[in-house]
Short mmCIF file of C-alpha atoms in Angstrom, two decimals:
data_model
loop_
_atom_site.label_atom_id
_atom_site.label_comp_id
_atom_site.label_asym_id
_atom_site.label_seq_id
_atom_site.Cartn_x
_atom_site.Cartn_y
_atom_site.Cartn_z
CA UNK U 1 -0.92 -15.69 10.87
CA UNK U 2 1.45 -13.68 12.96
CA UNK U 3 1.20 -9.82 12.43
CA UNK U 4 4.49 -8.04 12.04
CA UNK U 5 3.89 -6.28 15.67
CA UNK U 6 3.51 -9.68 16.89
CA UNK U 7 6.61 -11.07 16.36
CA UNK U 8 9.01 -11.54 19.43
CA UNK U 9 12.39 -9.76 19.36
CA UNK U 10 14.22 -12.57 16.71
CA UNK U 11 10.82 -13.10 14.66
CA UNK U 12 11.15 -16.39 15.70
CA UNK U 13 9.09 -18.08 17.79
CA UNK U 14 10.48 -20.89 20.08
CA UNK U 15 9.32 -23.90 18.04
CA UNK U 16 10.85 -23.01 15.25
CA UNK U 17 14.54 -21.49 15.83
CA UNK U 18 16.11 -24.59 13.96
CA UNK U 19 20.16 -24.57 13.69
CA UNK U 20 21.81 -26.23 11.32
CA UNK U 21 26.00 -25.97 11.04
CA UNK U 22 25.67 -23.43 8.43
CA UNK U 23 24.15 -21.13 11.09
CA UNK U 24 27.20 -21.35 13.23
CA UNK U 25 29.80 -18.87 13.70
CA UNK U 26 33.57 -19.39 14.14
CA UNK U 27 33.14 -19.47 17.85
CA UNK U 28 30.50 -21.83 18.15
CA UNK U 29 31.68 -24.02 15.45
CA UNK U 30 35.20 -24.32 17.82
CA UNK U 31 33.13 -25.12 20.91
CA UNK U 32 31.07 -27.86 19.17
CA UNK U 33 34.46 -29.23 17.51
CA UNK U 34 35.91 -29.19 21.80
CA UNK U 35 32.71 -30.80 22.80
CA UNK U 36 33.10 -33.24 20.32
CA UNK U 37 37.06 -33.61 21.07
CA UNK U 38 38.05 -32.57 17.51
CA UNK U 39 41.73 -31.63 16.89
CA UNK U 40 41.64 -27.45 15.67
CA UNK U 41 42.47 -28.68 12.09
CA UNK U 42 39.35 -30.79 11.67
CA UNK U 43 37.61 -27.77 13.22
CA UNK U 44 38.76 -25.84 10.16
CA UNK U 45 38.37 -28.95 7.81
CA UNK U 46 34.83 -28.61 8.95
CA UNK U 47 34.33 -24.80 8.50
CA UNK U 48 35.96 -25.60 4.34
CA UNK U 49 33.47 -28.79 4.12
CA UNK U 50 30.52 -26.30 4.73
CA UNK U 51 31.27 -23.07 2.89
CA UNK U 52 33.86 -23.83 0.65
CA UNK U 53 33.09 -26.96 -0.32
CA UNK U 54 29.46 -27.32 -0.32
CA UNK U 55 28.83 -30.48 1.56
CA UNK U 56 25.19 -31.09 2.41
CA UNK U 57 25.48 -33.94 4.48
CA UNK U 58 28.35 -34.96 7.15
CA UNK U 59 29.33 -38.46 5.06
CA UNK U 60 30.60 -36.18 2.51
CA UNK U 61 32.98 -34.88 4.94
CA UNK U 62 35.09 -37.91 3.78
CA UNK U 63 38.70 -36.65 5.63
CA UNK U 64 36.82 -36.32 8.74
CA UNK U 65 37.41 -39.97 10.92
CA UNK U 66 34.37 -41.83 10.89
CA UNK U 67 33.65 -41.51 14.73
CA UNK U 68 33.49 -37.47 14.56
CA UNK U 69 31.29 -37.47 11.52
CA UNK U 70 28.60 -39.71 13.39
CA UNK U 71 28.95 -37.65 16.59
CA UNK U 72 28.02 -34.62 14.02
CA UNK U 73 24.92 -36.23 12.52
CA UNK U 74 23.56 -36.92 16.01
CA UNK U 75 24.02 -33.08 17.50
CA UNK U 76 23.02 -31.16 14.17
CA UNK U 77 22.25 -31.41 9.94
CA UNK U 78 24.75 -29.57 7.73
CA UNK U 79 21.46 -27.50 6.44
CA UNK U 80 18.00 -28.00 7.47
CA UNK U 81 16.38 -26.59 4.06
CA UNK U 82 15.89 -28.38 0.44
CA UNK U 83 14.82 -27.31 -2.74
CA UNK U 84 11.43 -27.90 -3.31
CA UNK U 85 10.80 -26.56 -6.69
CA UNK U 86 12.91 -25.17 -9.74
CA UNK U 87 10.56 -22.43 -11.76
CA UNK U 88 13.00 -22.45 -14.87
CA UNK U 89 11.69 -19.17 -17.34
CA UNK U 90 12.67 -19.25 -20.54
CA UNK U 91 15.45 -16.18 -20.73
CA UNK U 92 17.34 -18.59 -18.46
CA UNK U 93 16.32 -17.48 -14.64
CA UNK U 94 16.11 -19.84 -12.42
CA UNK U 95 13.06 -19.57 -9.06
CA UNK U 96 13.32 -21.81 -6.38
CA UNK U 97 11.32 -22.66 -3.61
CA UNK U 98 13.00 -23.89 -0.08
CA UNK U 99 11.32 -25.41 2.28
CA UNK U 100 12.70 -24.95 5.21
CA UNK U 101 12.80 -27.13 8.48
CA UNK U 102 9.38 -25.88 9.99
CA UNK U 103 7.94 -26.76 6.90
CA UNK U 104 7.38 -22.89 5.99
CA UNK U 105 8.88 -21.93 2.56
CA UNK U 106 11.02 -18.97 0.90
CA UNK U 107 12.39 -17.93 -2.65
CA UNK U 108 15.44 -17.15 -4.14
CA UNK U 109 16.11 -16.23 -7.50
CA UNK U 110 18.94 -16.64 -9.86
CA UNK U 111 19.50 -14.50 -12.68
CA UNK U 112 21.62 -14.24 -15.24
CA UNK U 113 22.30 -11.00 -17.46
CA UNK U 114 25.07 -10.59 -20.04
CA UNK U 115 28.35 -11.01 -18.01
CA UNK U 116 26.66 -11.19 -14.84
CA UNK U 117 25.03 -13.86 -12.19
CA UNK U 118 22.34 -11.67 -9.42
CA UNK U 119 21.31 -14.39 -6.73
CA UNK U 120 18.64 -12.27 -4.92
CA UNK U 121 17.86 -13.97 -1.30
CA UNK U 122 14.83 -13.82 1.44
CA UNK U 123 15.24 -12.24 4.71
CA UNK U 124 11.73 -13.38 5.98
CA UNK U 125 8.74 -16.05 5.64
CA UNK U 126 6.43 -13.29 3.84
CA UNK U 127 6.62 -9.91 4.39
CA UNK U 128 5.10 -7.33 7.07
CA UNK U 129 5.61 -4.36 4.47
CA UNK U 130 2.56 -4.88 2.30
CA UNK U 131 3.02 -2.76 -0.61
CA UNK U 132 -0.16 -3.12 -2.89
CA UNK U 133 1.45 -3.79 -6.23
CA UNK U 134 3.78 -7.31 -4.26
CA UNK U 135 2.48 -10.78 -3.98
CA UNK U 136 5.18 -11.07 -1.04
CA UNK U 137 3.34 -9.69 1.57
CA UNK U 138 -0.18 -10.77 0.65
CA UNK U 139 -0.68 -13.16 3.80
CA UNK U 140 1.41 -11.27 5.85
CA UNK U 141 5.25 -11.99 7.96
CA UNK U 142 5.53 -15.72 9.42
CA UNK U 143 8.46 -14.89 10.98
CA UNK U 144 12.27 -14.06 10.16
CA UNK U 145 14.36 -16.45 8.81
CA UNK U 146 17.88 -17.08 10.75
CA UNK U 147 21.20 -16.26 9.74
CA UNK U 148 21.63 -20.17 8.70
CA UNK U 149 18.11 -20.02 6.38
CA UNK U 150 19.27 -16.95 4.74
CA UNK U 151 23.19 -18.38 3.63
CA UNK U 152 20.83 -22.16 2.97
CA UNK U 153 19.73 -19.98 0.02
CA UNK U 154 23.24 -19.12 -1.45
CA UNK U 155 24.93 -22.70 -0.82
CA UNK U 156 21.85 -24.10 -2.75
CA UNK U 157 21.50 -21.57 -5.67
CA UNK U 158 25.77 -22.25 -5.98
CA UNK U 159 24.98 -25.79 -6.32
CA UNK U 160 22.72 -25.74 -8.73
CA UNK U 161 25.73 -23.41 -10.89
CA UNK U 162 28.25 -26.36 -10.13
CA UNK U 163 25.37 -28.38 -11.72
CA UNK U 164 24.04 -26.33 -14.57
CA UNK U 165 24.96 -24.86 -18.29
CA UNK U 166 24.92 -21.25 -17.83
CA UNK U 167 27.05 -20.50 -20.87
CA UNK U 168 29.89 -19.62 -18.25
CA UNK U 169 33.10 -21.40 -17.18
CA UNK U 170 33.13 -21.77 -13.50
CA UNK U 171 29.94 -19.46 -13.56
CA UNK U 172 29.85 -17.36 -9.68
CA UNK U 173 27.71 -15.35 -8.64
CA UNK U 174 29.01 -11.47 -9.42
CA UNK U 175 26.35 -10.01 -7.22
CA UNK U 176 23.75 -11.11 -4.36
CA UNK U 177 20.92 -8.90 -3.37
CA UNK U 178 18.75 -9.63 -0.62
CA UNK U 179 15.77 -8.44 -2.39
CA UNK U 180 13.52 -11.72 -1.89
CA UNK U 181 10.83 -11.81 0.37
CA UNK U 182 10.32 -9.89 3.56
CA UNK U 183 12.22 -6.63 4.76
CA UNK U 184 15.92 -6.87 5.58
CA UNK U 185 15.69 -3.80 8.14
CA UNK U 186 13.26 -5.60 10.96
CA UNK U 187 15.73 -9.05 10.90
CA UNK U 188 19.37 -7.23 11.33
CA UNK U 189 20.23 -9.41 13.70
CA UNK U 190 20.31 -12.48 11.64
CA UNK U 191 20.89 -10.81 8.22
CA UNK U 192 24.17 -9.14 9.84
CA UNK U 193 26.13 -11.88 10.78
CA UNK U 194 24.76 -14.11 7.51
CA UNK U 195 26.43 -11.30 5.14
CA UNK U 196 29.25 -11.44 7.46
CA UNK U 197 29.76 -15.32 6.88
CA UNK U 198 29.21 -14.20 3.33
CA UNK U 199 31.63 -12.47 2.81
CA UNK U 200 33.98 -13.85 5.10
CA UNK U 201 37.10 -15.16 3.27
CA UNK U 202 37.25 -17.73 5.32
CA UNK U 203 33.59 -18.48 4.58
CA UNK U 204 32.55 -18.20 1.76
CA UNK U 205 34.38 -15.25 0.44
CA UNK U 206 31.71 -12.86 -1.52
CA UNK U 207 33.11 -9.68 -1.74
CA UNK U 208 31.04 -7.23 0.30
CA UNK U 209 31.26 -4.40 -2.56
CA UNK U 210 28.53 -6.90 -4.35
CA UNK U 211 26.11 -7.22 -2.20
CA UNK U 212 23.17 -5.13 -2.17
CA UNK U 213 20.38 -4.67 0.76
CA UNK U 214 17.27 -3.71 -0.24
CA UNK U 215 14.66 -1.64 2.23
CA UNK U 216 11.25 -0.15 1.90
CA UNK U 217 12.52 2.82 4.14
CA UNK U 218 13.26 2.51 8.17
CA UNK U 219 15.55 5.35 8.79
CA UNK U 220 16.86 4.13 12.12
CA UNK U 221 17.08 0.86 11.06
CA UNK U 222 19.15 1.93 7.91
CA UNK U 223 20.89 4.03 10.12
CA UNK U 224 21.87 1.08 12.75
CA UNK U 225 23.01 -1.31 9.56
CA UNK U 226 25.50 1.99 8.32
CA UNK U 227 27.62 1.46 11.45
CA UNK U 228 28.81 -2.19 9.73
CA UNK U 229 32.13 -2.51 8.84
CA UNK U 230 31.80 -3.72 5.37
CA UNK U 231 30.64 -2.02 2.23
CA UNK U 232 27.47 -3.29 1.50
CA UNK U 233 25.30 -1.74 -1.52
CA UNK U 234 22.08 -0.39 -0.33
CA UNK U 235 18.86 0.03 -2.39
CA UNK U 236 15.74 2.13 -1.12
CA UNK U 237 12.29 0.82 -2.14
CA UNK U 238 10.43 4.32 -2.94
CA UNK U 239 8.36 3.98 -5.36
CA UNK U 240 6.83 7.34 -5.03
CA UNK U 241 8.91 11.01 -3.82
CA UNK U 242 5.04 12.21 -2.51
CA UNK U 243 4.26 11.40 0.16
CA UNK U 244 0.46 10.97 -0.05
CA UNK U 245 1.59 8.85 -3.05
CA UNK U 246 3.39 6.85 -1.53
CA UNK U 247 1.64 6.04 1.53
CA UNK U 248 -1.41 4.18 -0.90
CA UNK U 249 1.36 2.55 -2.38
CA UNK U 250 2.91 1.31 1.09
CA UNK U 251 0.69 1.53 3.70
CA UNK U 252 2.74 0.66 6.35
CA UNK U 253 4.55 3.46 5.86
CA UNK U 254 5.87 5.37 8.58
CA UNK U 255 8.68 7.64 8.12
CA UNK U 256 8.46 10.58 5.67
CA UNK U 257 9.91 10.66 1.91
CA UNK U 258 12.48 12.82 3.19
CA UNK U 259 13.63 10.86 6.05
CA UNK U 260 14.13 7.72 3.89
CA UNK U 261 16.13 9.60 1.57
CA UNK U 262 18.69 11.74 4.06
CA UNK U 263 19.07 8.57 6.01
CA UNK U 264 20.25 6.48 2.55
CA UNK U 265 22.38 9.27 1.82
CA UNK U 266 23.95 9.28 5.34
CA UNK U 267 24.87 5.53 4.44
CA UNK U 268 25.86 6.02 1.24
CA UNK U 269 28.28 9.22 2.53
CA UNK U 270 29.68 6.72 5.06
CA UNK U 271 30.22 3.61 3.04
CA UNK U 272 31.18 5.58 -0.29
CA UNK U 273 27.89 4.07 -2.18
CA UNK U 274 25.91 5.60 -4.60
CA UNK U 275 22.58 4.38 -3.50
CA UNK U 276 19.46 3.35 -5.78
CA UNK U 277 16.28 4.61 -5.20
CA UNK U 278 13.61 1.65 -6.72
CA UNK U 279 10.45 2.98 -8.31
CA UNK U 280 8.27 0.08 -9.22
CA UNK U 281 5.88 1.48 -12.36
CA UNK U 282 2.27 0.96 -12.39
CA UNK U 283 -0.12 2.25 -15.01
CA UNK U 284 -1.74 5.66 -14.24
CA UNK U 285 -0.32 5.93 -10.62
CA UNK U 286 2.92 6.68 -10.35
CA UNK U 287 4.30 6.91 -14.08
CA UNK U 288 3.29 10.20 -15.14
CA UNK U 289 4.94 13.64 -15.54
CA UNK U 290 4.38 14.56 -11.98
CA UNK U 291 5.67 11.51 -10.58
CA UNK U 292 8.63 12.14 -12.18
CA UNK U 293 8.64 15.59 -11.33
CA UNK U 294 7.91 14.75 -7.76
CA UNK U 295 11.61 12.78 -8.11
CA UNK U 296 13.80 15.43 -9.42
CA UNK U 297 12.85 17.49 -6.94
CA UNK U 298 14.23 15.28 -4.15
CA UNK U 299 16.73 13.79 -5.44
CA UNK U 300 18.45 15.90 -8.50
CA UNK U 301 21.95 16.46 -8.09
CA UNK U 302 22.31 13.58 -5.37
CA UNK U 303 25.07 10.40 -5.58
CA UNK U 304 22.22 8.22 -6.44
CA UNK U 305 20.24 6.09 -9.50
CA UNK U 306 16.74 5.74 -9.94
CA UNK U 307 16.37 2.31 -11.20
CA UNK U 308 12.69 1.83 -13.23
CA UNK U 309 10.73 -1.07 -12.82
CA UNK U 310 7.84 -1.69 -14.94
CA UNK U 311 5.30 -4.01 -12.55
CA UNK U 312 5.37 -7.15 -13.40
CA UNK U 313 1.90 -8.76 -12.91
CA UNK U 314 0.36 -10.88 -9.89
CA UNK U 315 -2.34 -13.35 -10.21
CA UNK U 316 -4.35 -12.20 -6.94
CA UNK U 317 -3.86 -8.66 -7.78
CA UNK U 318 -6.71 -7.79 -10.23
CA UNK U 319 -6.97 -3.23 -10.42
CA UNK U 320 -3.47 -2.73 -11.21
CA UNK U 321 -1.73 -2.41 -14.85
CA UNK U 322 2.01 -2.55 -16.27
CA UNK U 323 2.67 0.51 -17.97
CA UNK U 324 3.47 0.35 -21.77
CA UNK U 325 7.10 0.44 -22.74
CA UNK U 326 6.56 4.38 -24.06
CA UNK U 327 5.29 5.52 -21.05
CA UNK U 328 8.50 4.02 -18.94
CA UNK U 329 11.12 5.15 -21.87
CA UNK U 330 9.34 8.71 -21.34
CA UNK U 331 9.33 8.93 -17.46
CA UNK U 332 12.79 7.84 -17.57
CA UNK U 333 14.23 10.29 -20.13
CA UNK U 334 12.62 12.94 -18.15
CA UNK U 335 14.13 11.88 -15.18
CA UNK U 336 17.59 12.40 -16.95
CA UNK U 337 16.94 15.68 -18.26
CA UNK U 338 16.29 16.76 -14.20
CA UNK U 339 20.05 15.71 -13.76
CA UNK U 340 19.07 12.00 -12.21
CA UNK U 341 20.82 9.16 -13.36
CA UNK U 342 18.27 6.70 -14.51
CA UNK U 343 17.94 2.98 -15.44
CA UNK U 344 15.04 0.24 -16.65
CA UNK U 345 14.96 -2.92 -15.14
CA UNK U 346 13.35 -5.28 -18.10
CA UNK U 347 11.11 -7.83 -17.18
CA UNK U 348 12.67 -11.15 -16.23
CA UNK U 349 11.20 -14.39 -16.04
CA UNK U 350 8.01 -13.40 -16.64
CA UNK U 351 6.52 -17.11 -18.52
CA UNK U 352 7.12 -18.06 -14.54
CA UNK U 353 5.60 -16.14 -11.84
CA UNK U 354 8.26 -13.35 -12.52
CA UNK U 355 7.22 -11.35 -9.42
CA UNK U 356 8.86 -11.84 -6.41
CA UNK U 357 6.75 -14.62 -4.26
CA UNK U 358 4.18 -16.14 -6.75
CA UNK U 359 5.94 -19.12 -6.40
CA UNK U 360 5.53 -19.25 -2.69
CA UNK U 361 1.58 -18.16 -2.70
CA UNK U 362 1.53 -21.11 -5.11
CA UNK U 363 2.46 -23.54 -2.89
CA UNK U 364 0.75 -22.46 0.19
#
C-alpha cells in the first residue's frame, strides 16, 4: 500500500501512467494525427468520435480510412477502463465499478432525483483523507487517477443513459460532482485539465456552472484551483465547525476550521458561488445542539448551505450509528433559525452499498 506522503509528484508511479486517446489534449491529439499523416479534418473527426460520439473502439470510427484506424489501434486504445460491475438499488441509482488498465478499480455513481441526473466521479484509487465514518479511505490512496481515468468515468456512465430507461427523453447528465473516491485537491493536475475537456464545447460540452468539486479542506490547494477560469461549484467536507471535533472525525486534518472556511469563501467571492459546507451526521457525535451551535457561529450570515447528511452505514465500520430522522429534522431547523440555509441529503441507494466505496472494498 502506498501512503499518501509516498506518492511521487503525479500519484502515479511509472508502471502505471497508462494513456488512452481520451487522455489527450487538443495539442497532442494534432501531433499524433501529423505523426500518423492525418489530414486536420480527420484530426477533428477523431476528437467528435471520442467525446461526442462515444466510440470505444477505433473500428467504430467508420469515416476514418481503414489504414489510419489500424495505425491508431497499434499506438493507443480509445479508453483503457471497462465496467466491471453495475450495483443497480432499487430507487433507480446506478454504482459501477471500473477497472482500470493496471487492474486497480474506482466508482462512479449515477443518480437520478426528480428532474435531475448527478454523475458523481473518482479523483483517486482510495483515498489518503481517512475520515472515520468513509469506507473510501479504509486501505488507504493507491495512487491518482489521470485526467483520461477520471473523463473514462463520464463517457461510460453516458453510455449506459444512451442504453437505459430513466423515465427521460434524451436523459443528460444536469450535474457531475467529483465526490467519488479520493480527494480532488492533492490530484489538480489531472483533475484540471479533465474538467477542462469536460466542459470543453468542443469536448464534451458540460457546462462548468454544473460541476461541483468536493474537498475535505486544503486551503492552498483550494486556493490554487480558484485561479481557474471556469465556474466550477465547490463543496467543503466539514463535518464538524470545532475543531477538536473535527480532528477525531478527520484525522488527517491539518488546517484549522477557520482556514477551510475563509479560503471557500475566497473562491466562492471570486467565482460568484455560494459554496456548501457538507456535514455528514453520525449518532451522538456531531448531531446535537452544540454541533449545531458550533455551525452558526462560523458560518451565519455567510453565501453558503449546509447540506445534512445522515451516515449511511459501512460494513467494516462497527461503533458508529445513523442518527434517527428527528434528530436530523431538529439539527437542521436549528440551523435555520441561526440564519444558515440548510438542506437533507436522503439516503440513496442504500439496498446497495449506498456509501461511497463499498463496492470497491468488495471487490478487492
Amino acid at each position: 500500500m502506498t501512503e499518501p506522503s509516498q506518492l511521487p509528484a503525479d500519484g502515479a508511479p511509472p508502471e502505471t501512467r497508462l494513456v488512452s486517446a481520451v487522455a489527450l489534449s487538443d495539442d497532442e491529439l494534432e501531433q499524433l494525427g501529423a505523426e500518423l499523416g492525418a489530414k486536420p479534418f480527420q484530426v477533428r473527426q477523431i476528437r467528435h468520435w471520442i467525446f461526442e460520439r462515444g466510440a470505444k473502439s477505433w473500428d467504430e470510427c467508420h469515416n476514418l480510412p481503414k489504414v489510419l484506424r489500424e495505425q491508431l489501434k497499434a499506438r493507443l486504445p480509445v479508453r483503457q477502463s471497462t465496467i466491471e460491475t453495475i450495483d443497480d438499488s432499487d430507487d433507480g441509482t446506478r454504482k459501477l465499478l471500473l477497472r482500470l488498465g493496471d487492474d486497480e478499480s474506482v466508482e462512479t455513481v449515477i443518480i437520478p432525483e426528480g428532474d435531475r441526473l448527478t454523475l458523481c466521479v473518482s479523483s483517486q484509487v482510495g483515498c489518503p483523507v481517512a475520515c472515520i465514518f468513509c469506507a473510501s479511505g479504509l486501505d488507504g490512496v493507491r495512487r491518482n487517477l489521470r485526467r483520461g481515468e477520471i473523463l473514462e468515468q463520464f463517457l461510460h456512465a453516458r453510455d449506459l443513459l444512451a442504453e437505459a430507461d430513466l423515465g427521460q427523453t434524451k436523459a443528460r447528465f444536469s450535474n457531475v460532482v467529483v465526490m467519488g473516491l479520493g480527494e480532488p485537491m492533492l490530484n489538480l493536475r489531472e483533475l484540471n485539465p479533465a474538467l477542462s475537456r469536460l466542459t470543453d464545447p468542443d469536448g464534451i460540452g458540460l457546462g462548468a456552472r454544473r460541476v461541483t468539486v468536493s474537498t475535505s479542506g486544503h486551503p492552498v490547494r483550494m486556493r490554487e484551483f480558484a485561479g481557474t477560469d471556469r465556474h466550477y461549484g465547490l463543496a467543503v467536507s466539514l463535518h464538524a465547525a470545532d475543531d477538536g471535533l473535527r480532528k477525531k472525525l478527520v484525522p488527517t486534518a491539518k488546517a484549522s476550521v477557520q482556514e477551510i472556511v475563509d479560503a471557500a469563501q475566497s473562491y466562492g467571492a471570486k467565482h460568484n458561488r455560494e459554496v456548501t459546507f457538507e456535514v455528514v451526521l453520525l449518532d451522538g457525535i456531531n448531531d446535537d445542539s452544540r454541533a449545531a451551535d458550533a455551525l452558526i457561529e462560523r458560518l451565519r450570515d455567510l453565501r453558503c448551505t449546509v447540506n445534512l447528511i445522515p451516515w449511511n452505514p459501512v460494513d467494516r465500520i462497527e461503533d458508529l450509528a445513523r442518527p434517527r430522522d428527528d434528530r436530523v429534522d431538529a439539527f437542521a431547523e436549528r440551523l435555520r433559525h441561526g440564519r444558515v440555509n440548510v438542506t437533507v441529503r436522503r439516503q440513496r441507494g442504500a439496498d446497495r452499498s449506498a456509501a461511497c466505496g463499498q463496492l470497491r472494498l468488495r471487490s478487492l
